[in-house]
PDB file of C-alpha atoms in Angstrom:
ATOM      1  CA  UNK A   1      55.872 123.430 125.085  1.00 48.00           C
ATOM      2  CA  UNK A   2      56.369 125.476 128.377  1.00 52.00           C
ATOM      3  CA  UNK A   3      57.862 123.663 131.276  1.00 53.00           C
ATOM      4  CA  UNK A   4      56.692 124.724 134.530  1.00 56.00           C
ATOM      5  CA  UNK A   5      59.133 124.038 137.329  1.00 52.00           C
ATOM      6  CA  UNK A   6      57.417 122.601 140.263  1.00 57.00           C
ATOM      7  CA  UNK A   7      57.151 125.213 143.368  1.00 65.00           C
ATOM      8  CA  UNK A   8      58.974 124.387 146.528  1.00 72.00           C
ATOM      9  CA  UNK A   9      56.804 123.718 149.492  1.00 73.00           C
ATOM     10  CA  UNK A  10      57.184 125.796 151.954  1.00 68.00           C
ATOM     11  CA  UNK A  11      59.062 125.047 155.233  1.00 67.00           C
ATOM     12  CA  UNK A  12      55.682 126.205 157.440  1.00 76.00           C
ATOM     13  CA  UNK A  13      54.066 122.539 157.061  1.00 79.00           C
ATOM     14  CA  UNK A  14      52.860 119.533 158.810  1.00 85.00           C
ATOM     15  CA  UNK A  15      56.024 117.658 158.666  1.00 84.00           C
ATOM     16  CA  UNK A  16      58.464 120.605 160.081  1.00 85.00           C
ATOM     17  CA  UNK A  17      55.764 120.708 162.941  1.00 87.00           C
ATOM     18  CA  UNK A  18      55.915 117.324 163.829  1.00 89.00           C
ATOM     19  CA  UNK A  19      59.859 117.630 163.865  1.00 90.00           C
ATOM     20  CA  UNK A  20      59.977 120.575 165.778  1.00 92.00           C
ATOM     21  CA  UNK A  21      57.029 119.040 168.453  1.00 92.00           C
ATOM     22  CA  UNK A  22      59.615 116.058 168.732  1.00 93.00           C
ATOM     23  CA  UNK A  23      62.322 118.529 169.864  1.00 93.00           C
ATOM     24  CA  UNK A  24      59.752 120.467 172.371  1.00 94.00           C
ATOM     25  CA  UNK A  25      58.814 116.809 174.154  1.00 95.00           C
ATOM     26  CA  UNK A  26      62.607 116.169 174.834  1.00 95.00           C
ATOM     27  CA  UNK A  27      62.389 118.112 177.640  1.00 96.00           C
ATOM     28  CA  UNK A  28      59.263 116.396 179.118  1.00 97.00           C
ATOM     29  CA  UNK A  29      60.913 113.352 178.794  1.00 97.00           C
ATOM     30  CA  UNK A  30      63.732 114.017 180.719  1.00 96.00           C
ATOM     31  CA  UNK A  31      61.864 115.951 183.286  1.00 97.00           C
ATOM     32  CA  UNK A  32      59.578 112.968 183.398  1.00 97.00           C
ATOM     33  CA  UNK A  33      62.846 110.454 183.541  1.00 97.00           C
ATOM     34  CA  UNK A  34      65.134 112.725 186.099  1.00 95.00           C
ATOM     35  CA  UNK A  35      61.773 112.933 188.204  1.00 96.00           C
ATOM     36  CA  UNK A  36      61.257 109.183 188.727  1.00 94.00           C
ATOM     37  CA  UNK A  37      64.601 109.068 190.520  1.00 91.00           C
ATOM     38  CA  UNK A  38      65.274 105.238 189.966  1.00 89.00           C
ATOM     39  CA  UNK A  39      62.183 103.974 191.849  1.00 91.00           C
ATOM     40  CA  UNK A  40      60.629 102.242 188.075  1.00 93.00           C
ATOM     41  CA  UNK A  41      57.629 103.809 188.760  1.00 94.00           C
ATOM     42  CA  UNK A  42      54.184 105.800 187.192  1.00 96.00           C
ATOM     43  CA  UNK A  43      56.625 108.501 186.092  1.00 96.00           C
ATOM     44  CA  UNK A  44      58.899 106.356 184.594  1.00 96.00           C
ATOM     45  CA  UNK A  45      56.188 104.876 182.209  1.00 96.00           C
ATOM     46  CA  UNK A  46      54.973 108.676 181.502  1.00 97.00           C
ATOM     47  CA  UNK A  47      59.023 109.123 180.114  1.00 97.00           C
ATOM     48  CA  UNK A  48      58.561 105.991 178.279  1.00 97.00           C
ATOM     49  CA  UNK A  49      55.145 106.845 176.464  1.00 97.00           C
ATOM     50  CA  UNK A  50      56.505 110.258 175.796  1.00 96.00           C
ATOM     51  CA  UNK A  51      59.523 108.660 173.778  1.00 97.00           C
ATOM     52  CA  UNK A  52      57.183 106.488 171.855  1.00 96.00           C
ATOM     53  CA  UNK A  53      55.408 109.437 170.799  1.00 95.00           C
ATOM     54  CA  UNK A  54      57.909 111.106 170.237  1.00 94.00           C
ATOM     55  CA  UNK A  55      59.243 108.850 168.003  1.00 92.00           C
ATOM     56  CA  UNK A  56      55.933 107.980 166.272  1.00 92.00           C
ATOM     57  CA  UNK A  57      56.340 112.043 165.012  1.00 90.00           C
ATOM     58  CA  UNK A  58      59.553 110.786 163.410  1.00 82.00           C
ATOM     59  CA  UNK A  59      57.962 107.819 161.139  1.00 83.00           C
ATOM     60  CA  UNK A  60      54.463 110.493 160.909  1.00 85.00           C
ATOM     61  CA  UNK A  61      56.681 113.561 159.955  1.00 81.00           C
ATOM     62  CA  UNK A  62      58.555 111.232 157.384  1.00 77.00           C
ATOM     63  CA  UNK A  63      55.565 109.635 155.870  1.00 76.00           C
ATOM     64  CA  UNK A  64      53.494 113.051 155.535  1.00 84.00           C
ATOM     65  CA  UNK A  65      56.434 114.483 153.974  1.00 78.00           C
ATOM     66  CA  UNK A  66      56.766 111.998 150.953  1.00 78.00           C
ATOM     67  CA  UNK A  67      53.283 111.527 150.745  1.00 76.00           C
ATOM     68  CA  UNK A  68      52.258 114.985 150.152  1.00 75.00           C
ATOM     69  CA  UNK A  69      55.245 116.207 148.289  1.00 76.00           C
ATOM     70  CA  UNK A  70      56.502 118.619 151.340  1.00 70.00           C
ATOM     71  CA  UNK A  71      60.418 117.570 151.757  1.00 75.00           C
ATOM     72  CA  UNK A  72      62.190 120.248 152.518  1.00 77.00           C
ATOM     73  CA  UNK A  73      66.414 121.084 152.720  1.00 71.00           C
ATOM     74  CA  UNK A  74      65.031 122.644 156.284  1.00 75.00           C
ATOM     75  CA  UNK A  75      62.872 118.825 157.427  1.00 74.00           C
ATOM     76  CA  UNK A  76      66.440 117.489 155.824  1.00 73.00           C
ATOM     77  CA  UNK A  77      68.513 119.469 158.334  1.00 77.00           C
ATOM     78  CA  UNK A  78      65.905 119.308 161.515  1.00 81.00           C
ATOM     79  CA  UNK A  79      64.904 116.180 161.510  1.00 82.00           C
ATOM     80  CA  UNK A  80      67.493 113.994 162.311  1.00 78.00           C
ATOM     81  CA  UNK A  81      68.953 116.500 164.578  1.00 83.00           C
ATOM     82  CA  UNK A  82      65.556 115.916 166.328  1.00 88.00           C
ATOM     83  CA  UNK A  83      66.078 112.250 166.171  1.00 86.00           C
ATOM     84  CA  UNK A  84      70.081 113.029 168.021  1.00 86.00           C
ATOM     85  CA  UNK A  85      68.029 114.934 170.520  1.00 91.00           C
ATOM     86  CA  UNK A  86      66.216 112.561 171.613  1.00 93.00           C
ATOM     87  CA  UNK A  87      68.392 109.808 171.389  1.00 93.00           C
ATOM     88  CA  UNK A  88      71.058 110.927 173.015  1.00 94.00           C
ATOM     89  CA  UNK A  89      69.285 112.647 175.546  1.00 95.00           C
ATOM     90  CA  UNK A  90      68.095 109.433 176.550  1.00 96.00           C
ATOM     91  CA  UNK A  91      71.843 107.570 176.368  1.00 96.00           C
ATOM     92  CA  UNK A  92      72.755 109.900 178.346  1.00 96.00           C
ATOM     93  CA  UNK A  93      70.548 109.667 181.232  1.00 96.00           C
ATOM     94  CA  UNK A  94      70.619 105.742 181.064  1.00 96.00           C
ATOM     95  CA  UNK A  95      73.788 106.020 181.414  1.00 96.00           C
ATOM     96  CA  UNK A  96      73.658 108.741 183.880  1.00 94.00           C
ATOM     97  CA  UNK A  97      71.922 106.177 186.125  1.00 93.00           C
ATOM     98  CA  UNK A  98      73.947 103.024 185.742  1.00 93.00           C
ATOM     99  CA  UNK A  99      71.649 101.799 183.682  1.00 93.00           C
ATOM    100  CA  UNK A 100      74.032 101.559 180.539  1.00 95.00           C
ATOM    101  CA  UNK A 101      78.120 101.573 179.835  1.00 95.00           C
ATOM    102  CA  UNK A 102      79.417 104.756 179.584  1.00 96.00           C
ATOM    103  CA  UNK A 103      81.665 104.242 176.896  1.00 96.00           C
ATOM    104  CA  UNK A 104      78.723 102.957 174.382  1.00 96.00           C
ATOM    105  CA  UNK A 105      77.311 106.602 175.549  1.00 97.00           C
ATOM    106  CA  UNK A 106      80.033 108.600 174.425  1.00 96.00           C
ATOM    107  CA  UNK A 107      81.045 106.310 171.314  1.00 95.00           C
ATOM    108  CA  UNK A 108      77.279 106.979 169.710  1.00 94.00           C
ATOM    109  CA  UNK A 109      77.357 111.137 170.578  1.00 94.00           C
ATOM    110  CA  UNK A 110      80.837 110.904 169.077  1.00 94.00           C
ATOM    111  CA  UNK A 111      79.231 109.776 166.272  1.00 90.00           C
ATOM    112  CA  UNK A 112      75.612 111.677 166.118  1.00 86.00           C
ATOM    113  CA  UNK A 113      77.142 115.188 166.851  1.00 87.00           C
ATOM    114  CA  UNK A 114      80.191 114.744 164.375  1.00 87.00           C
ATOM    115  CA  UNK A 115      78.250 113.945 161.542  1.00 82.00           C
ATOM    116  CA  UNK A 116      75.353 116.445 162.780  1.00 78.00           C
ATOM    117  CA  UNK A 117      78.221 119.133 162.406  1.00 83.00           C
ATOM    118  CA  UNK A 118      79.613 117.718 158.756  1.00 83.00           C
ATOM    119  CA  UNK A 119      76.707 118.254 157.926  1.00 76.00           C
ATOM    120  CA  UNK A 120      76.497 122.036 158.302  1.00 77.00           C
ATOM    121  CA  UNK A 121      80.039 121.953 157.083  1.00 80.00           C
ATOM    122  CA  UNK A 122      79.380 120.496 153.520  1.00 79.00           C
ATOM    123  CA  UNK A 123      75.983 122.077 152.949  1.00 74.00           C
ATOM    124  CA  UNK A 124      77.133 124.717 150.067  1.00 74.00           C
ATOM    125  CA  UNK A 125      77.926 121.604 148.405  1.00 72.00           C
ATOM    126  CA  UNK A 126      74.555 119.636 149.072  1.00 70.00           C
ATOM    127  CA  UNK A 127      72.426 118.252 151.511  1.00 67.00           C
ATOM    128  CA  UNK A 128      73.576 115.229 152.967  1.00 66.00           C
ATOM    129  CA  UNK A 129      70.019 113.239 153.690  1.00 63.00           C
ATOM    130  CA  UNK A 130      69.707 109.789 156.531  1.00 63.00           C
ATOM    131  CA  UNK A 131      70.955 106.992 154.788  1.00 65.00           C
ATOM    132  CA  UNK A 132      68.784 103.512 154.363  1.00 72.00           C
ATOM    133  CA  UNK A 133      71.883 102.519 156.609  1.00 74.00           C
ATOM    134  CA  UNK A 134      71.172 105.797 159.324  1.00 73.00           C
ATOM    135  CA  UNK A 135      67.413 104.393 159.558  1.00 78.00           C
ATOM    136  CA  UNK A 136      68.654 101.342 160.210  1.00 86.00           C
ATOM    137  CA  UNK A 137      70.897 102.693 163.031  1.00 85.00           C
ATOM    138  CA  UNK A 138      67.846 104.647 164.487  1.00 83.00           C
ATOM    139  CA  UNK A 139      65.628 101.909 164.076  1.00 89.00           C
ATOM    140  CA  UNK A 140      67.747  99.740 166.572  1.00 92.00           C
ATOM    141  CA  UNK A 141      69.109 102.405 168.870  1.00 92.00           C
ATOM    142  CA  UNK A 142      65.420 103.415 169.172  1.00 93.00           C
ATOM    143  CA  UNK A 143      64.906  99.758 170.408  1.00 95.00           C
ATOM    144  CA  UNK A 144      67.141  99.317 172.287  1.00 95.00           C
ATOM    145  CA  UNK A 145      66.467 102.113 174.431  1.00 96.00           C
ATOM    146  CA  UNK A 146      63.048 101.372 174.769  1.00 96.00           C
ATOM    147  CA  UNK A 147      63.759  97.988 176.572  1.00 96.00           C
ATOM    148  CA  UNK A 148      65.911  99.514 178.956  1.00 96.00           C
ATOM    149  CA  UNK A 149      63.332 102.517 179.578  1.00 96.00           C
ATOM    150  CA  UNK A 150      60.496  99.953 180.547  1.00 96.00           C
ATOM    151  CA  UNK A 151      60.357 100.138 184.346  1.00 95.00           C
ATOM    152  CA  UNK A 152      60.588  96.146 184.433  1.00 94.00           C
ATOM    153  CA  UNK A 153      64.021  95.317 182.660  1.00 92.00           C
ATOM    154  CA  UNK A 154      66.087  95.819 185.407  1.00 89.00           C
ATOM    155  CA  UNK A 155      63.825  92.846 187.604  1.00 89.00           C
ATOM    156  CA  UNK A 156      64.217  90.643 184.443  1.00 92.00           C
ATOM    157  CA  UNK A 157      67.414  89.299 183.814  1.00 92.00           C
ATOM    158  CA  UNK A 158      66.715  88.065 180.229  1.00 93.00           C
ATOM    159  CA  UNK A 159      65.505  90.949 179.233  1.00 94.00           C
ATOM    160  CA  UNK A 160      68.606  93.132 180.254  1.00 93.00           C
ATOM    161  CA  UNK A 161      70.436  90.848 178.186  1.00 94.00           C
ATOM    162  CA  UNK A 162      68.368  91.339 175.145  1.00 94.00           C
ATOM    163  CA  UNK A 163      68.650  95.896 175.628  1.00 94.00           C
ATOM    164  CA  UNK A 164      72.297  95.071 175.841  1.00 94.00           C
ATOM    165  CA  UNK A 165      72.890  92.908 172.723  1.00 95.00           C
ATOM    166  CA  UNK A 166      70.462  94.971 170.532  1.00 94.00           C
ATOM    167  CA  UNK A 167      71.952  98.225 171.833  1.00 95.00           C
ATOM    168  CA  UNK A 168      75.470  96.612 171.361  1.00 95.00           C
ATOM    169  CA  UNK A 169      73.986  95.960 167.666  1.00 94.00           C
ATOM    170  CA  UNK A 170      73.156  99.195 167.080  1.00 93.00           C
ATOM    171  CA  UNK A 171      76.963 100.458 167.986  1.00 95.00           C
ATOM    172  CA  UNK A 172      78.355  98.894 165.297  1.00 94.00           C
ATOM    173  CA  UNK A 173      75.526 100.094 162.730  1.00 92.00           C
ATOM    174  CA  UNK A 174      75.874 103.264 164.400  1.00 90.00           C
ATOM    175  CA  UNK A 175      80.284 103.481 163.570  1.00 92.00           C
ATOM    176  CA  UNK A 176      79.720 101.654 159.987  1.00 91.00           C
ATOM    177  CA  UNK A 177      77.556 104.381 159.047  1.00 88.00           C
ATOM    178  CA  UNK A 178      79.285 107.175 160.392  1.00 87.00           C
ATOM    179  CA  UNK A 179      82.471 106.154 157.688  1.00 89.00           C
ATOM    180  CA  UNK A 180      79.969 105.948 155.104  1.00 85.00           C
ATOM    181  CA  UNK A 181      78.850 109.572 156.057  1.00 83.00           C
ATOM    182  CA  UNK A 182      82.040 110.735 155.843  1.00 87.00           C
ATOM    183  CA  UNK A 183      83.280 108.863 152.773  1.00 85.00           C
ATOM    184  CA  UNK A 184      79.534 110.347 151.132  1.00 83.00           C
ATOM    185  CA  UNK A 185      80.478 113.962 152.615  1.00 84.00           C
ATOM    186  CA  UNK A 186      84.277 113.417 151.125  1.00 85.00           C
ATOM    187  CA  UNK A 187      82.923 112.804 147.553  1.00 82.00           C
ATOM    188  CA  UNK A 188      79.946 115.419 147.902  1.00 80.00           C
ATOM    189  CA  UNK A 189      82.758 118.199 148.301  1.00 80.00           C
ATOM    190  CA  UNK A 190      84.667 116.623 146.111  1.00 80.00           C
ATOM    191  CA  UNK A 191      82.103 116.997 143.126  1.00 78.00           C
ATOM    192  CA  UNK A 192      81.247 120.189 144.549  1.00 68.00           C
ATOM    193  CA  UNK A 193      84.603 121.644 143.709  1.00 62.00           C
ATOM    194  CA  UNK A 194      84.767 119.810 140.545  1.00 52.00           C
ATOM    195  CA  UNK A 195      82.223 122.308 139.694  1.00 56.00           C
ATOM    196  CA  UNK A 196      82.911 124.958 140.752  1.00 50.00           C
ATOM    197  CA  UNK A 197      86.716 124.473 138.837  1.00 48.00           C
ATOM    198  CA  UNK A 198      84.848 123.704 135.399  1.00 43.00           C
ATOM    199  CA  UNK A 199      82.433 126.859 135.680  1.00 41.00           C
ATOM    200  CA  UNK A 200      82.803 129.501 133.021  1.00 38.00           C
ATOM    201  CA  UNK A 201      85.043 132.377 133.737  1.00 33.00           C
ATOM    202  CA  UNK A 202      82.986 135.794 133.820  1.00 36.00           C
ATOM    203  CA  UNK A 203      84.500 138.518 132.379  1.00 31.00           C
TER     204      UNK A 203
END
């Protein structure tokens, strides 16, 4: 009985182009954003639909992906980088504009670009894939940001109140999932080595 080992798809595929279209629109939506120049108006809605499509790709890339049979270590790597770009692009320009604290800001890059670069770090031992608990996180900071894109939160009081306690929501996701990265990076090394020690001796 002859085993065939399953080919690995190939990293030119739908998915990888819907990831890397998601990086290409950042861009647009920060021209689009930057452009608008506080005034809430047509060109801020054209940064908001462009970050809904944007991160549309992200559940279309994901669903194409598992559907088909076309993950990849590459759609592993790119994608949620993809998802940092965007996100914190748009933390930053919020904030940028007085439109959100600072310090949230900084706490969530802390976060995305620390465990984007462990990531790189520990992958001879393995690929570290987003967490049920890093969906989560991107679920609500995706949210979150959306309310206080829509040119009309700042005129409605309630509705500030909402961005703010969703986004403050998605801070502590955000830090609770960053240890568990690192505790999951900490053990993925770990085994790694314990590998590498037990390994046969060539001679």
């Amino acid at each position: 009985m002859n085993d065939k080992v399953a080919p690995r798809p190939s990293n030119w595929n739908l998915p990888n182009a819907l990831t890397l279209l998601r990086i290409v629109m950042v861009p647009f939506f920060i021209w689009a954003f930057l452009a608008d120049d506080g005034a809430y108006g047509p060109l801020r809605w054209v940064a908001v639909v462009l970050f809904v499509l944007a991160i549309y790709t992200d559940k279309l890339d994901g669903d194409i992906a598992r559907a088909r049979g076309l993950v990849t270590s590459f759609g592993k790597i790119a994608d949620p980088i993809a998802d940092k770009l965007l996100i914190g692009s748009a933390l930053i320009m919020l904030s940028a504009v007085g439109e959100l604290w600072w310090w949230v800001t900084i706490v969530m890059l802390v976060r995305e670009v620390g465990i984007t670069v462990l990531r790189f770090v520990v992958i001879r031992y393995g690929v570290m894939a987003a967490s049920k608990g890093g969906k989560l996180k991107t679920v609500m900071q995706t949210v979150a940001i959306f309310v206080f894109l829509l040119p009309v939160t700042p005129a409605i009081p309630w509705l500030s109140v909402v961005a703010y306690v969703i986004m403050l929501a998605a801070l502590a996701v955000t830090v609770v999932t960053g240890v568990d990265y690192l505790v999951k990076a900490w053990q993925l090394v770990r085994s790694g080595r314990g590998r590498a020690g037990t390994a046969p001796v060539k001679e």
